[in-house]
């Protein structure tokens, strides 16, 4: 939890706090195919500080994933700036963006995105491979991360030997193993039953309590209620959402 | 390596197809390499037997009509020894003539035209061909009033006797100056040619003999020097201790006589100096050209394989968009993705290629047993073929690797697949 509650849509607040982790300044994303331009993300201001927990809701096609991809350095804004940890990442080369993703950002997706033929522990170790961590250390840290999501005994299992909830916890362990400062979750409970979803959410909350900023997309108001702040996306525009129930 | 093998296990059917394509390409590679390089290496080895360090001095073979025949007698032989002083040459003059020959026991047989070579015992030095049976001629064979010992080369023995081994001790009849002469076979030379059939094309049939065929030792009957005629020699063979001495000797000899590599000399009226090794090298070059065709076929097959494997790899990449996107999320750079795809492609191609090695070897042995073609297999050919498999893997990974590396993770994750 951030020490002082703030309005993430007010960039000024962010600057005042001096601890902006991710700062979007008029960042926009326009898709062009031929003459047609889709403004998937209208110019948006957003300030995320260490320990923030934001939920983003909104109808399908409103631009939620687009926002998340920009925040996750998977996509570059076509206008505006994106400062991550004080560094302007909107113009970085692909190679540098890869390094930023690897060092700073954890991803969790609705469809888990696990490598089907790899064991849980190898799936979790994947980011460390790209970070250049040695084999033994990779295995050790991956095992540790799996323990922390309660999957210690399932280390050697493959995704198809696990339930959806377990798979999502593996995915979460993979996101957390690199100790990210920003955790981005795109409908992490969208494919899970309530009990499994609950388990994943409490793990995310626990991580947030350690200071990791979390931005989570969801369609479920009850899930959104776990966040500190809920934002609403509509037609590419980001606005304040309903207060937590 | 582990990653590559896991990839193979992940897509067994496709990997088998890829590996199979690679195996075919590598099998053809092995075939062509072992046939063409093998043939060349063998020919070079065979040809070495005909006197790598021997120089022949003789009358030009295509003497122009009316041109005076250059003298080749004891005076010339002495001059050669004098010119080559210090090079430790063995100088062996010989007389040669065609003659009908048949086995004395086989009176029914039609005499066959062969080449009689009358030379001193040192003549054996000019051939690097070992004796298969019996012995070579000695001084004593020439001491008799009418020498009656002879040595057959393998081709001659095979023509005259059903079993060349049985020739030693048997008698042959030679037609010499209108009379029949009986000679006892004291030795038979080994067959120097592993692939005699290949060289038979140089032998233009019964009567017509070429310089080439006589050098290749086809149907020669070696007899003591005094067996026939005095007067001019047909040729002089000079054996030198090493390649360097051969070149030096050639340089000295062509100051006096014509160099055979100068084509005009072949019909001139000077004696010609013929370095066997240079002729061998020319022969090697012409077989090289022959193997060009095989190489073109091989190259085409490898190219087709590369296209096919590229296609298979591309399909695999298209099925793995999610995986690629995820890896990119987790910090893989484009180059990491490209390297992964390339490495996986290479693993499959190399596995296939290794399987192709024995297939190619087997195929080549079958070909040899059917057409009797020369064929040789060596470790370095296997290494070369494996190299080709690696190249094939690399080549067929270029398009898929570029495709995978260009993938935009955000589009894949947003289900826009690309
Ligand atoms: N690569 C692209 N090219 C063109 N248009 C795109 C592209 N990606 C997204 N869009 C468009 O941008 C808009 C926002 O898409 P986005 O995926 O961000 O929506 P979303 O809010 O995540 O929807 P959902 O809830 O269904 O996941 C949509 O109109 C979509 O069609
Ligand atoms: Mg979405």
mmCIF file with all atom_site columns, N, CA and C in Angstrom, chain A residues 69 74-75 94-95 98 101-102 107 109 111 113 115 117-118 122 126-127 130 174 178, chain B residues 3 6 10 322-323 326-334 336 340 409-410 413-415:
data_model
loop_
_atom_site.group_PDB
_atom_site.id
_atom_site.type_symbol
_atom_site.label_atom_id
_atom_site.label_alt_id
_atom_site.label_comp_id
_atom_site.label_asym_id
_atom_site.label_entity_id
_atom_site.label_seq_id
_atom_site.pdbx_PDB_ins_code
_atom_site.Cartn_x
_atom_site.Cartn_y
_atom_site.Cartn_z
_atom_site.occupancy
_atom_site.B_iso_or_equiv
_atom_site.pdbx_formal_charge
_atom_site.auth_seq_id
_atom_site.auth_comp_id
_atom_site.auth_asym_id
_atom_site.auth_atom_id
_atom_site.pdbx_PDB_model_num
ATOM 1   N N  . UNK A 1 69  ? -0.085 -2.881  -22.169 1.00 0.00 ? 69  UNK A N  1
ATOM 2   C CA . UNK A 1 69  ? 1.075  -3.173  -23.025 1.00 0.00 ? 69  UNK A CA 1
ATOM 3   C C  . UNK A 1 69  ? 2.034  -1.992  -23.068 1.00 0.00 ? 69  UNK A C  1
ATOM 4   N N  . UNK A 1 74  ? 5.763  -3.331  -23.820 1.00 0.00 ? 74  UNK A N  1
ATOM 5   C CA . UNK A 1 74  ? 5.587  -4.248  -24.942 1.00 0.00 ? 74  UNK A CA 1
ATOM 6   C C  . UNK A 1 74  ? 5.192  -3.447  -26.170 1.00 0.00 ? 74  UNK A C  1
ATOM 7   N N  . UNK A 1 75  ? 4.793  -2.249  -25.950 1.00 0.00 ? 75  UNK A N  1
ATOM 8   C CA . UNK A 1 75  ? 4.299  -1.387  -27.011 1.00 0.00 ? 75  UNK A CA 1
ATOM 9   C C  . UNK A 1 75  ? 4.784  0.016   -26.669 1.00 0.00 ? 75  UNK A C  1
ATOM 10  N N  . UNK A 1 94  ? 14.459 -1.773  -29.027 1.00 0.00 ? 94  UNK A N  1
ATOM 11  C CA . UNK A 1 94  ? 13.857 -3.055  -28.650 1.00 0.00 ? 94  UNK A CA 1
ATOM 12  C C  . UNK A 1 94  ? 14.698 -3.810  -27.626 1.00 0.00 ? 94  UNK A C  1
ATOM 13  N N  . UNK A 1 95  ? 16.000 -3.802  -27.871 1.00 0.00 ? 95  UNK A N  1
ATOM 14  C CA . UNK A 1 95  ? 16.921 -4.538  -27.002 1.00 0.00 ? 95  UNK A CA 1
ATOM 15  C C  . UNK A 1 95  ? 16.858 -4.005  -25.564 1.00 0.00 ? 95  UNK A C  1
ATOM 16  N N  . UNK A 1 98  ? 13.569 -4.861  -23.836 1.00 0.00 ? 98  UNK A N  1
ATOM 17  C CA . UNK A 1 98  ? 13.584 -6.249  -23.362 1.00 0.00 ? 98  UNK A CA 1
ATOM 18  C C  . UNK A 1 98  ? 14.248 -6.316  -21.993 1.00 0.00 ? 98  UNK A C  1
ATOM 19  N N  . UNK A 1 101 ? 11.867 -4.873  -19.382 1.00 0.00 ? 101 UNK A N  1
ATOM 20  C CA . UNK A 1 101 ? 10.813 -5.837  -19.041 1.00 0.00 ? 101 UNK A CA 1
ATOM 21  C C  . UNK A 1 101 ? 11.362 -6.906  -18.105 1.00 0.00 ? 101 UNK A C  1
ATOM 22  N N  . UNK A 1 102 ? 12.547 -7.339  -18.455 1.00 0.00 ? 102 UNK A N  1
ATOM 23  C CA . UNK A 1 102 ? 13.141 -8.426  -17.693 1.00 0.00 ? 102 UNK A CA 1
ATOM 24  C C  . UNK A 1 102 ? 13.438 -8.012  -16.250 1.00 0.00 ? 102 UNK A C  1
ATOM 25  N N  . UNK A 1 107 ? 4.480  -10.002 -15.603 1.00 0.00 ? 107 UNK A N  1
ATOM 26  C CA . UNK A 1 107 ? 3.211  -10.095 -16.318 1.00 0.00 ? 107 UNK A CA 1
ATOM 27  C C  . UNK A 1 107 ? 2.433  -11.322 -15.857 1.00 0.00 ? 107 UNK A C  1
ATOM 28  N N  . UNK A 1 109 ? -1.221 -13.201 -17.249 1.00 0.00 ? 109 UNK A N  1
ATOM 29  C CA . UNK A 1 109 ? -2.265 -13.108 -18.268 1.00 0.00 ? 109 UNK A CA 1
ATOM 30  C C  . UNK A 1 109 ? -3.452 -14.001 -17.932 1.00 0.00 ? 109 UNK A C  1
ATOM 31  N N  . UNK A 1 111 ? -4.777 -16.122 -19.880 1.00 0.00 ? 111 UNK A N  1
ATOM 32  C CA . UNK A 1 111 ? -4.574 -17.495 -20.360 1.00 0.00 ? 111 UNK A CA 1
ATOM 33  C C  . UNK A 1 111 ? -3.217 -18.077 -19.937 1.00 0.00 ? 111 UNK A C  1
ATOM 34  N N  . UNK A 1 113 ? -0.349 -18.541 -20.285 1.00 0.00 ? 113 UNK A N  1
ATOM 35  C CA . UNK A 1 113 ? 0.847  -18.505 -21.145 1.00 0.00 ? 113 UNK A CA 1
ATOM 36  C C  . UNK A 1 113 ? 2.026  -19.245 -20.544 1.00 0.00 ? 113 UNK A C  1
ATOM 37  N N  . UNK A 1 115 ? 4.685  -22.463 -20.809 1.00 0.00 ? 115 UNK A N  1
ATOM 38  C CA . UNK A 1 115 ? 5.226  -23.334 -21.854 1.00 0.00 ? 115 UNK A CA 1
ATOM 39  C C  . UNK A 1 115 ? 4.762  -24.749 -21.555 1.00 0.00 ? 115 UNK A C  1
ATOM 40  N N  . UNK A 1 117 ? 5.370  -27.696 -22.505 1.00 0.00 ? 117 UNK A N  1
ATOM 41  C CA . UNK A 1 117 ? 6.209  -28.888 -22.394 1.00 0.00 ? 117 UNK A CA 1
ATOM 42  C C  . UNK A 1 117 ? 7.282  -28.765 -21.332 1.00 0.00 ? 117 UNK A C  1
ATOM 43  N N  . UNK A 1 118 ? 7.193  -27.693 -20.561 1.00 0.00 ? 118 UNK A N  1
ATOM 44  C CA . UNK A 1 118 ? 8.212  -27.512 -19.536 1.00 0.00 ? 118 UNK A CA 1
ATOM 45  C C  . UNK A 1 118 ? 7.590  -27.706 -18.164 1.00 0.00 ? 118 UNK A C  1
ATOM 46  N N  . UNK A 1 122 ? 10.824 -25.034 -14.508 1.00 0.00 ? 122 UNK A N  1
ATOM 47  C CA . UNK A 1 122 ? 11.492 -24.457 -15.693 1.00 0.00 ? 122 UNK A CA 1
ATOM 48  C C  . UNK A 1 122 ? 10.712 -23.276 -16.233 1.00 0.00 ? 122 UNK A C  1
ATOM 49  N N  . UNK A 1 126 ? 12.217 -19.167 -16.420 1.00 0.00 ? 126 UNK A N  1
ATOM 50  C CA . UNK A 1 126 ? 12.427 -18.561 -17.746 1.00 0.00 ? 126 UNK A CA 1
ATOM 51  C C  . UNK A 1 126 ? 12.967 -17.123 -17.717 1.00 0.00 ? 126 UNK A C  1
ATOM 52  N N  . UNK A 1 127 ? 12.361 -16.212 -16.940 1.00 0.00 ? 127 UNK A N  1
ATOM 53  C CA . UNK A 1 127 ? 12.871 -14.831 -16.964 1.00 0.00 ? 127 UNK A CA 1
ATOM 54  C C  . UNK A 1 127 ? 14.322 -14.751 -16.527 1.00 0.00 ? 127 UNK A C  1
ATOM 55  N N  . UNK A 1 130 ? 16.835 -15.202 -19.292 1.00 0.00 ? 130 UNK A N  1
ATOM 56  C CA . UNK A 1 130 ? 17.125 -14.008 -20.090 1.00 0.00 ? 130 UNK A CA 1
ATOM 57  C C  . UNK A 1 130 ? 17.859 -12.949 -19.290 1.00 0.00 ? 130 UNK A C  1
ATOM 58  N N  . UNK A 1 174 ? 6.298  -17.050 -11.864 1.00 0.00 ? 174 UNK A N  1
ATOM 59  C CA . UNK A 1 174 ? 7.195  -16.645 -12.949 1.00 0.00 ? 174 UNK A CA 1
ATOM 60  C C  . UNK A 1 174 ? 7.309  -15.124 -13.002 1.00 0.00 ? 174 UNK A C  1
ATOM 61  N N  . UNK A 1 178 ? 11.493 -12.620 -10.798 1.00 0.00 ? 178 UNK A N  1
ATOM 62  C CA . UNK A 1 178 ? 12.493 -11.604 -11.154 1.00 0.00 ? 178 UNK A CA 1
ATOM 63  C C  . UNK A 1 178 ? 12.385 -10.385 -10.238 1.00 0.00 ? 178 UNK A C  1
ATOM 64  N N  . UNK B 2 3   ? 17.992 -27.855 -25.156 1.00 0.00 ? 3   UNK B N  1
ATOM 65  C CA . UNK B 2 3   ? 16.830 -27.115 -25.668 1.00 0.00 ? 3   UNK B CA 1
ATOM 66  C C  . UNK B 2 3   ? 16.433 -27.633 -27.048 1.00 0.00 ? 3   UNK B C  1
ATOM 67  N N  . UNK B 2 6   ? 14.761 -30.966 -26.809 1.00 0.00 ? 6   UNK B N  1
ATOM 68  C CA . UNK B 2 6   ? 13.410 -30.838 -26.274 1.00 0.00 ? 6   UNK B CA 1
ATOM 69  C C  . UNK B 2 6   ? 12.466 -30.411 -27.382 1.00 0.00 ? 6   UNK B C  1
ATOM 70  N N  . UNK B 2 10  ? 9.148  -32.192 -28.770 1.00 0.00 ? 10  UNK B N  1
ATOM 71  C CA . UNK B 2 10  ? 7.873  -31.474 -28.699 1.00 0.00 ? 10  UNK B CA 1
ATOM 72  C C  . UNK B 2 10  ? 7.059  -31.653 -29.974 1.00 0.00 ? 10  UNK B C  1
ATOM 73  N N  . UNK B 2 322 ? 2.373  -17.692 -29.311 1.00 0.00 ? 322 UNK B N  1
ATOM 74  C CA . UNK B 2 322 ? 2.168  -17.447 -27.884 1.00 0.00 ? 322 UNK B CA 1
ATOM 75  C C  . UNK B 2 322 ? 3.468  -17.595 -27.116 1.00 0.00 ? 322 UNK B C  1
ATOM 76  N N  . UNK B 2 323 ? 4.173  -18.668 -27.436 1.00 0.00 ? 323 UNK B N  1
ATOM 77  C CA . UNK B 2 323 ? 5.426  -18.917 -26.732 1.00 0.00 ? 323 UNK B CA 1
ATOM 78  C C  . UNK B 2 323 ? 6.416  -17.785 -26.983 1.00 0.00 ? 323 UNK B C  1
ATOM 79  N N  . UNK B 2 326 ? 5.413  -14.671 -25.148 1.00 0.00 ? 326 UNK B N  1
ATOM 80  C CA . UNK B 2 326 ? 5.666  -14.811 -23.718 1.00 0.00 ? 326 UNK B CA 1
ATOM 81  C C  . UNK B 2 326 ? 7.153  -14.624 -23.413 1.00 0.00 ? 326 UNK B C  1
ATOM 82  N N  . UNK B 2 327 ? 7.992  -15.260 -24.229 1.00 0.00 ? 327 UNK B N  1
ATOM 83  C CA . UNK B 2 327 ? 9.427  -15.117 -24.010 1.00 0.00 ? 327 UNK B CA 1
ATOM 84  C C  . UNK B 2 327 ? 9.859  -13.660 -24.135 1.00 0.00 ? 327 UNK B C  1
ATOM 85  N N  . UNK B 2 328 ? 9.251  -12.974 -25.098 1.00 0.00 ? 328 UNK B N  1
ATOM 86  C CA . UNK B 2 328 ? 9.593  -11.556 -25.265 1.00 0.00 ? 328 UNK B CA 1
ATOM 87  C C  . UNK B 2 328 ? 9.154  -10.769 -24.038 1.00 0.00 ? 328 UNK B C  1
ATOM 88  N N  . UNK B 2 329 ? 7.975  -11.070 -23.501 1.00 0.00 ? 329 UNK B N  1
ATOM 89  C CA . UNK B 2 329 ? 7.518  -10.416 -22.278 1.00 0.00 ? 329 UNK B CA 1
ATOM 90  C C  . UNK B 2 329 ? 8.522  -10.603 -21.162 1.00 0.00 ? 329 UNK B C  1
ATOM 91  N N  . UNK B 2 330 ? 9.043  -11.796 -21.086 1.00 0.00 ? 330 UNK B N  1
ATOM 92  C CA . UNK B 2 330 ? 9.917  -12.134 -19.970 1.00 0.00 ? 330 UNK B CA 1
ATOM 93  C C  . UNK B 2 330 ? 11.343 -11.660 -20.182 1.00 0.00 ? 330 UNK B C  1
ATOM 94  N N  . UNK B 2 331 ? 11.587 -10.957 -21.263 1.00 0.00 ? 331 UNK B N  1
ATOM 95  C CA . UNK B 2 331 ? 12.894 -10.333 -21.409 1.00 0.00 ? 331 UNK B CA 1
ATOM 96  C C  . UNK B 2 331 ? 13.742 -10.830 -22.564 1.00 0.00 ? 331 UNK B C  1
ATOM 97  N N  . UNK B 2 332 ? 13.194 -11.738 -23.391 1.00 0.00 ? 332 UNK B N  1
ATOM 98  C CA . UNK B 2 332 ? 13.976 -12.185 -24.540 1.00 0.00 ? 332 UNK B CA 1
ATOM 99  C C  . UNK B 2 332 ? 14.079 -11.050 -25.555 1.00 0.00 ? 332 UNK B C  1
ATOM 100 N N  . UNK B 2 333 ? 15.265 -10.847 -26.073 1.00 0.00 ? 333 UNK B N  1
ATOM 101 C CA . UNK B 2 333 ? 15.432 -9.866  -27.150 1.00 0.00 ? 333 UNK B CA 1
ATOM 102 C C  . UNK B 2 333 ? 15.136 -10.547 -28.473 1.00 0.00 ? 333 UNK B C  1
ATOM 103 N N  . UNK B 2 334 ? 15.003 -9.753  -29.522 1.00 0.00 ? 334 UNK B N  1
ATOM 104 C CA . UNK B 2 334 ? 14.750 -10.353 -30.845 1.00 0.00 ? 334 UNK B CA 1
ATOM 105 C C  . UNK B 2 334 ? 15.835 -11.359 -31.179 1.00 0.00 ? 334 UNK B C  1
ATOM 106 N N  . UNK B 2 336 ? 17.609 -13.116 -29.207 1.00 0.00 ? 336 UNK B N  1
ATOM 107 C CA . UNK B 2 336 ? 17.469 -14.365 -28.435 1.00 0.00 ? 336 UNK B CA 1
ATOM 108 C C  . UNK B 2 336 ? 16.479 -15.295 -29.131 1.00 0.00 ? 336 UNK B C  1
ATOM 109 N N  . UNK B 2 340 ? 17.259 -18.880 -30.798 1.00 0.00 ? 340 UNK B N  1
ATOM 110 C CA . UNK B 2 340 ? 16.565 -20.089 -30.344 1.00 0.00 ? 340 UNK B CA 1
ATOM 111 C C  . UNK B 2 340 ? 16.014 -20.866 -31.544 1.00 0.00 ? 340 UNK B C  1
ATOM 112 N N  . UNK B 2 409 ? 4.971  -8.783  -29.593 1.00 0.00 ? 409 UNK B N  1
ATOM 113 C CA . UNK B 2 409 ? 4.285  -9.513  -28.517 1.00 0.00 ? 409 UNK B CA 1
ATOM 114 C C  . UNK B 2 409 ? 2.922  -8.912  -28.193 1.00 0.00 ? 409 UNK B C  1
ATOM 115 N N  . UNK B 2 410 ? 2.823  -7.570  -28.239 1.00 0.00 ? 410 UNK B N  1
ATOM 116 C CA . UNK B 2 410 ? 1.554  -6.947  -27.865 1.00 0.00 ? 410 UNK B CA 1
ATOM 117 C C  . UNK B 2 410 ? 0.434  -7.395  -28.795 1.00 0.00 ? 410 UNK B C  1
ATOM 118 N N  . UNK B 2 413 ? -0.527 -11.023 -27.890 1.00 0.00 ? 413 UNK B N  1
ATOM 119 C CA . UNK B 2 413 ? -1.263 -11.103 -26.633 1.00 0.00 ? 413 UNK B CA 1
ATOM 120 C C  . UNK B 2 413 ? -2.650 -10.492 -26.800 1.00 0.00 ? 413 UNK B C  1
ATOM 121 N N  . UNK B 2 414 ? -2.775 -9.495  -27.678 1.00 0.00 ? 414 UNK B N  1
ATOM 122 C CA . UNK B 2 414 ? -4.074 -8.893  -27.958 1.00 0.00 ? 414 UNK B CA 1
ATOM 123 C C  . UNK B 2 414 ? -4.844 -9.712  -28.980 1.00 0.00 ? 414 UNK B C  1
ATOM 124 N N  . UNK B 2 415 ? -4.358 -10.935 -29.237 1.00 0.00 ? 415 UNK B N  1
ATOM 125 C CA . UNK B 2 415 ? -5.022 -11.857 -30.185 1.00 0.00 ? 415 UNK B CA 1
ATOM 126 C C  . UNK B 2 415 ? -5.065 -11.293 -31.589 1.00 0.00 ? 415 UNK B C  1
#
